[in-house]
Short mmCIF file of C-alpha atoms in Angstrom, two decimals:
data_model
loop_
_atom_site.label_atom_id
_atom_site.label_comp_id
_atom_site.label_asym_id
_atom_site.label_seq_id
_atom_site.Cartn_x
_atom_site.Cartn_y
_atom_site.Cartn_z
CA MET A 46 -6.41 -78.51 43.06
CA SER A 47 -3.83 -75.69 42.82
CA ARG A 48 -4.86 -72.28 42.75
CA PHE A 49 -2.67 -69.49 40.61
CA GLY A 50 -1.52 -66.50 41.22
CA LYS A 51 0.43 -62.56 40.64
CA CYS A 52 2.66 -61.14 43.46
CA GLN A 53 2.49 -57.30 42.80
CA ASN A 54 5.22 -56.78 44.86
CA LEU A 55 7.16 -54.83 41.79
CA ALA A 56 9.70 -53.35 43.56
CA GLY A 57 11.33 -56.51 45.45
CA CYS A 58 10.21 -59.57 44.25
CA LEU A 59 11.65 -60.83 40.80
CA LEU A 60 8.64 -62.93 40.24
CA ALA A 61 6.28 -59.92 40.30
CA TYR A 62 8.57 -57.79 37.83
CA ARG A 63 8.51 -60.89 35.48
CA GLY A 64 4.91 -60.90 35.80
CA GLU A 65 5.01 -64.55 36.74
CA GLU A 66 2.23 -66.97 37.44
CA ILE A 67 3.10 -68.69 40.74
CA GLU A 68 1.01 -72.23 41.29
CA VAL A 69 0.12 -73.42 44.76
CA GLU A 70 -0.81 -76.35 45.87
CA LYS A 71 -3.94 -76.96 47.93
CA GLY A 72 -3.93 -76.66 51.51
CA GLN A 73 -0.45 -74.25 51.00
CA PRO A 74 -0.42 -70.47 51.76
CA PHE A 75 -1.57 -68.15 49.27
CA ILE A 76 1.83 -66.41 48.80
CA CYS A 77 4.60 -65.74 46.45
CA ALA A 78 7.48 -67.98 47.19
CA GLU A 79 10.30 -65.78 46.63
CA CYS A 80 8.85 -62.30 48.56
CA GLY A 81 6.34 -64.48 51.19
CA LYS A 82 3.67 -60.71 49.88
CA PRO A 83 0.15 -62.18 49.25
CA LEU A 84 -0.35 -62.97 45.92
CA THR A 85 -3.45 -61.95 44.07
CA GLU A 86 -5.50 -64.70 42.39
CA THR A 87 -5.98 -65.02 38.73
CA LYS A 88 -7.56 -67.91 36.63
CA PRO A 89 -5.74 -71.09 35.95
CA PRO A 90 -4.02 -71.16 32.77
CA SER A 91 -5.70 -72.88 30.01
CA THR A 92 -2.58 -73.24 27.22
CA MET A 93 0.81 -72.21 26.80
CA TRP A 94 0.14 -69.15 24.44
CA LEU A 95 -2.08 -67.50 27.22
CA ARG A 96 0.97 -67.36 29.94
CA TYR A 97 3.08 -65.67 26.78
CA LEU A 98 0.35 -63.01 26.56
CA TYR A 99 0.63 -62.34 29.92
CA GLY A 100 4.28 -61.87 30.21
CA LEU A 101 3.96 -59.47 27.02
CA LEU A 102 1.39 -57.21 28.64
CA ALA A 103 3.35 -57.49 32.32
CA ALA A 104 6.64 -56.30 30.77
CA GLY A 105 4.81 -53.31 28.38
CA VAL A 106 2.79 -52.30 31.86
CA LEU A 107 6.27 -52.40 33.06
CA GLY A 108 7.99 -50.45 30.72
CA GLY A 109 5.36 -47.62 31.12
CA VAL A 110 5.99 -47.22 34.86
CA ALA A 111 9.87 -46.88 34.44
CA LEU A 112 9.42 -44.79 31.78
CA LEU A 113 7.02 -42.18 33.99
CA ALA A 114 9.16 -43.01 36.92
CA PHE A 115 12.42 -42.08 35.00
CA PRO A 116 12.07 -39.02 32.94
CA GLN A 117 16.18 -39.41 32.00
CA LEU A 118 15.17 -42.86 30.74
CA ARG A 119 12.42 -41.55 28.40
CA GLY A 120 14.96 -38.60 27.16
CA ILE A 121 17.81 -41.29 26.20
CA ILE A 122 14.91 -43.10 24.20
CA GLU A 123 14.52 -40.16 22.62
CA LYS A 124 17.67 -39.50 21.86
CA HIS A 125 18.48 -42.69 20.33
CA LYS A 126 15.20 -42.45 18.10
CA HIS A 127 16.27 -39.13 16.61
CA GLU A 128 19.75 -40.37 16.21
CA LYS A 129 18.63 -43.70 13.71
CA GLY A 130 16.60 -41.28 12.29
CA GLU A 131 13.11 -42.53 13.51
CA GLY A 132 11.66 -39.36 14.97
CA THR A 133 8.13 -38.32 14.24
CA PRO A 134 7.88 -37.43 10.34
CA THR A 135 7.08 -34.19 9.29
CA PRO A 136 4.11 -34.18 7.34
CA ALA A 137 3.89 -33.45 3.64
CA PRO A 138 2.38 -29.77 2.98
CA ALA A 139 -1.10 -30.16 1.54
CA GLU A 140 -1.20 -29.55 -1.96
CA THR A 141 -3.40 -26.82 -3.11
CA PRO A 142 -5.35 -27.68 -5.92
CA ALA A 143 -5.68 -25.61 -8.63
CA PRO A 144 -7.89 -23.14 -9.75
CA PRO A 145 -9.76 -23.99 -12.74
CA SER A 146 -8.28 -22.66 -15.48
CA THR A 147 -10.18 -19.80 -17.42
CA PRO A 148 -9.47 -18.23 -20.77
CA ALA A 149 -7.21 -15.80 -20.63
CA GLU A 150 -7.78 -12.11 -20.54
CA THR A 151 -6.32 -9.08 -22.91
CA PRO A 152 -4.14 -7.26 -20.48
CA ALA A 153 -5.90 -3.90 -19.93
CA GLU A 154 -4.37 -0.44 -20.87
CA PRO A 155 -1.97 0.76 -18.00
CA PRO A 156 -3.35 3.41 -16.06
CA ALA A 157 -2.02 7.16 -17.44
CA GLU A 158 -0.41 7.28 -14.30
CA THR A 159 2.04 5.06 -14.48
CA THR A 160 3.80 7.00 -17.59
CA PRO A 161 6.36 9.70 -15.81
CA PRO A 162 4.55 13.27 -16.73
CA GLN A 163 6.39 15.18 -19.14
CA PRO A 164 8.55 18.45 -18.12
CA ALA A 165 5.95 21.66 -18.77
CA GLY A 166 7.32 23.73 -20.93
CA PHE A 167 8.52 27.60 -20.10
CA ILE A 168 7.80 29.98 -22.70
CA ALA A 169 9.02 33.49 -22.16
CA PRO A 170 8.55 36.47 -24.66
CA PRO A 171 11.86 37.73 -25.57
CA LYS A 172 10.30 41.36 -24.22
CA ILE A 173 7.53 41.88 -21.63
CA ASP A 174 5.16 44.29 -23.83
CA LEU A 175 3.01 46.20 -21.52
CA ASP A 176 0.99 48.11 -24.25
CA ALA A 177 -2.89 47.60 -23.43
CA SER A 178 -3.84 48.96 -26.94
CA LYS A 179 -1.73 46.53 -29.14
CA GLY A 180 -3.58 43.52 -31.01
CA GLU A 181 -2.48 40.37 -28.66
CA ASN A 182 -2.97 42.38 -25.03
CA LYS A 183 -6.19 43.74 -26.19
CA ASP A 184 -7.93 40.57 -27.33
CA VAL A 185 -6.93 38.86 -24.34
CA LYS A 186 -7.93 41.65 -22.26
CA ASN A 187 -11.00 41.54 -23.88
CA GLU A 188 -11.23 37.58 -23.56
CA VAL A 189 -10.41 37.89 -19.99
CA LEU A 190 -13.74 40.31 -19.55
CA THR A 191 -15.99 38.51 -20.73
CA ARG A 192 -14.80 34.99 -18.86
CA ILE A 193 -15.10 37.21 -15.75
CA ASP A 194 -18.40 37.96 -16.01
CA LEU A 195 -19.01 33.87 -16.42
CA MET A 196 -16.92 33.12 -13.02
CA PRO A 197 -18.95 31.66 -10.20
CA ILE A 198 -17.18 33.73 -7.53
CA THR A 199 -18.62 36.44 -5.50
CA SER A 200 -19.93 39.86 -6.81
CA ALA A 201 -17.50 41.49 -4.35
CA ASN A 202 -14.13 39.64 -5.87
CA LYS A 203 -15.84 40.01 -9.26
CA ASP A 204 -16.13 43.55 -9.35
CA LYS A 205 -12.68 43.92 -7.33
CA LEU A 206 -11.22 41.61 -10.63
CA TYR A 207 -12.65 43.24 -13.43
CA GLN A 208 -11.71 46.54 -12.78
CA SER A 209 -8.44 45.77 -12.12
CA VAL A 210 -8.26 44.76 -15.84
CA GLU A 211 -10.52 46.76 -17.46
CA ARG A 212 -8.93 49.91 -15.96
CA ALA A 213 -5.53 48.55 -16.81
CA ARG A 214 -3.12 50.93 -18.60
CA SER A 215 -0.80 48.60 -19.02
CA MET A 216 -0.82 44.71 -19.41
CA GLY A 217 1.70 41.94 -20.89
CA LYS A 218 2.37 38.49 -20.93
CA VAL A 219 4.73 37.10 -18.41
CA LEU A 220 5.31 33.94 -19.26
CA THR A 221 3.40 30.83 -20.86
CA ILE A 222 3.59 27.57 -19.19
CA GLN A 223 3.16 24.28 -21.46
CA PHE A 224 0.84 21.45 -19.41
CA GLY A 225 0.80 17.70 -20.52
CA SER A 226 -2.82 16.13 -21.20
CA GLY A 227 -4.68 15.90 -17.78
CA ARG A 228 -2.09 17.82 -16.13
CA SER A 229 -2.87 20.51 -13.78
CA GLU A 230 0.02 20.26 -11.22
CA LEU A 231 3.42 21.28 -11.36
CA SER A 232 6.40 18.75 -10.27
CA GLN A 233 9.53 19.86 -8.35
CA ALA A 234 11.42 20.68 -11.50
CA ASP A 235 8.51 22.41 -12.99
CA LEU A 236 8.43 24.72 -9.30
CA GLN A 237 12.41 25.21 -9.56
CA ALA A 238 11.91 26.44 -13.40
CA LEU A 239 8.98 29.09 -12.15
CA LYS A 240 10.94 30.31 -9.61
CA ALA A 241 14.15 30.98 -12.11
CA GLU A 242 11.80 32.56 -14.68
CA LEU A 243 10.25 34.96 -12.32
CA GLU A 244 13.62 35.90 -11.09
CA LYS A 245 14.76 37.65 -13.73
CA PRO A 246 15.66 40.63 -14.82
CA ALA A 247 12.53 41.58 -16.48
CA VAL A 248 10.20 40.58 -14.20
CA ALA A 249 11.91 42.12 -10.90
CA PRO A 250 10.48 45.58 -11.74
CA LEU A 251 6.76 44.57 -11.77
CA ARG A 252 7.31 41.96 -8.72
CA ASP A 253 8.73 45.39 -7.18
CA ASP A 254 5.86 47.22 -7.85
CA PRO A 255 3.39 46.61 -5.16
CA THR A 256 0.19 48.10 -7.51
CA ALA A 257 1.22 45.22 -10.02
CA VAL A 258 -1.01 42.31 -10.50
CA PHE A 259 -0.50 39.07 -12.11
CA VAL A 260 -3.42 37.71 -13.56
CA ILE A 261 -2.99 33.76 -14.00
CA LEU A 262 -5.35 32.27 -17.19
CA GLY A 263 -5.42 28.94 -17.42
CA TYR A 264 -6.68 27.11 -20.93
CA ALA A 265 -7.52 23.65 -22.43
CA ASP A 266 -7.58 21.95 -25.35
CA THR A 267 -10.88 21.59 -27.84
CA LYS A 268 -10.90 18.10 -27.51
CA GLY A 269 -12.84 17.72 -24.08
CA ASP A 270 -16.21 18.47 -22.83
CA PRO A 271 -16.57 22.43 -22.60
CA LYS A 272 -17.59 21.89 -18.95
CA LYS A 273 -14.83 19.29 -18.00
CA SER A 274 -12.05 21.77 -19.46
CA ILE A 275 -13.33 24.48 -17.26
CA ILE A 276 -12.64 22.85 -14.42
CA VAL A 277 -9.24 21.41 -15.41
CA SER A 278 -8.33 25.07 -16.84
CA GLN A 279 -9.37 26.41 -13.23
CA ARG A 280 -7.05 23.73 -11.72
CA ARG A 281 -3.86 24.97 -13.95
CA ALA A 282 -4.18 28.24 -13.40
CA ASP A 283 -4.66 27.85 -9.59
CA SER A 284 -1.66 25.80 -9.43
CA VAL A 285 0.53 28.45 -10.91
CA LEU A 286 -1.11 31.14 -8.38
CA LYS A 287 -0.59 28.59 -5.80
CA ALA A 288 3.33 27.94 -6.75
CA MET A 289 3.81 31.57 -7.21
CA LYS A 290 2.57 32.52 -3.64
CA GLU A 291 4.19 29.64 -1.92
CA LYS A 292 7.44 28.53 -3.61
CA CYS A 293 8.43 31.93 -5.76
CA ALA A 294 7.32 33.97 -2.53
CA VAL A 295 5.36 36.52 -5.21
CA SER A 296 3.77 38.57 -3.07
CA ASN A 297 1.73 41.13 -5.16
CA VAL A 298 -2.37 40.50 -5.73
CA MET A 299 -2.87 37.87 -7.45
CA HIS A 300 -5.72 36.29 -9.65
CA SER A 301 -6.54 33.15 -11.58
CA VAL A 302 -9.35 32.76 -13.83
CA ALA A 303 -10.53 30.15 -15.88
CA MET A 304 -10.37 30.09 -19.65
CA GLY A 305 -11.58 27.08 -20.56
CA SER A 306 -11.19 25.28 -24.16
CA SER A 307 -9.14 27.12 -26.96
CA LYS A 308 -7.61 27.23 -30.08
CA LEU A 309 -5.13 30.39 -28.89
CA LEU A 310 -1.29 28.55 -30.05
CA ASP A 311 -2.44 26.22 -32.47
CA ALA A 312 -5.50 25.18 -34.47
CA GLN A 313 -4.16 22.37 -35.76
CA LYS A 314 -2.22 20.50 -32.82
CA LEU A 315 -4.23 21.34 -30.55
CA GLU A 316 -1.71 19.48 -27.64
CA LYS A 317 -0.29 23.06 -27.66
CA ASN A 318 -3.15 25.22 -26.00
CA ARG A 319 -2.99 23.14 -22.54
CA ILE A 320 -1.58 26.36 -20.90
CA VAL A 321 -1.61 28.86 -18.69
CA GLU A 322 -0.43 32.24 -19.13
CA ILE A 323 0.86 34.56 -16.55
CA TRP A 324 -0.41 38.49 -17.26
CA ALA A 325 1.04 41.80 -15.50
CA VAL A 326 -1.63 44.32 -15.19
CA LEU A 327 -0.69 47.76 -13.89
CA PRO A 328 -3.60 50.78 -13.31
#
């Protein structure tokens, strides 16, 4: 009975390269008829299709070996696939599921900060009246003294400020600054306007007098809570005092006083009472 085998000499035998089965008659040496190398015994094929299948498998193995052994060959094959458009397809991006629909919300009111602030208004009297015995000057002096008593400051500072106002032989309004609703800070343009007002000839003698004291009075309208109005008016006064000192180079002694809610300028148009007043006080 014949025996069947395969030659494993892939490098030097055509029969081995083809993967062909070699039939060796009984009694003959079990070697390859082409290269003389020993054969690896295989089961005898039962049908022709089995031989064909073995041939395909052998061709695949040889192809894989060739690709591994010769990188340049892999590059040529990949390049050929790329030129024919057979490269690895780019996966389509996954679709993000749409969120479940919700009832539309009514747009909220934009915050107040998104509206550009209106510039502060500056009102200077035609003439600085320093007569402390006249109507408005006398009334404001009494109001300031009342407010000083309520200020949350140390007793020493309170006494110093109280005496400066009470003993004043001269007192007059220098400038009125109007603020927008809720505003307590001066813009860059406001600072330039304030500096220009304080450099006018009418104010220069007061700035040059080392005994002159500037009292900055902060006001708020009567629409809000009185306690909050005190806070807002104090912030306005402090803001102007800081600007006078740091941006306008005013070297006189200065005090800020929160006057709180007021109808000082207009009892009907309350927004006109959001002001800061600068008063000059001379001993």
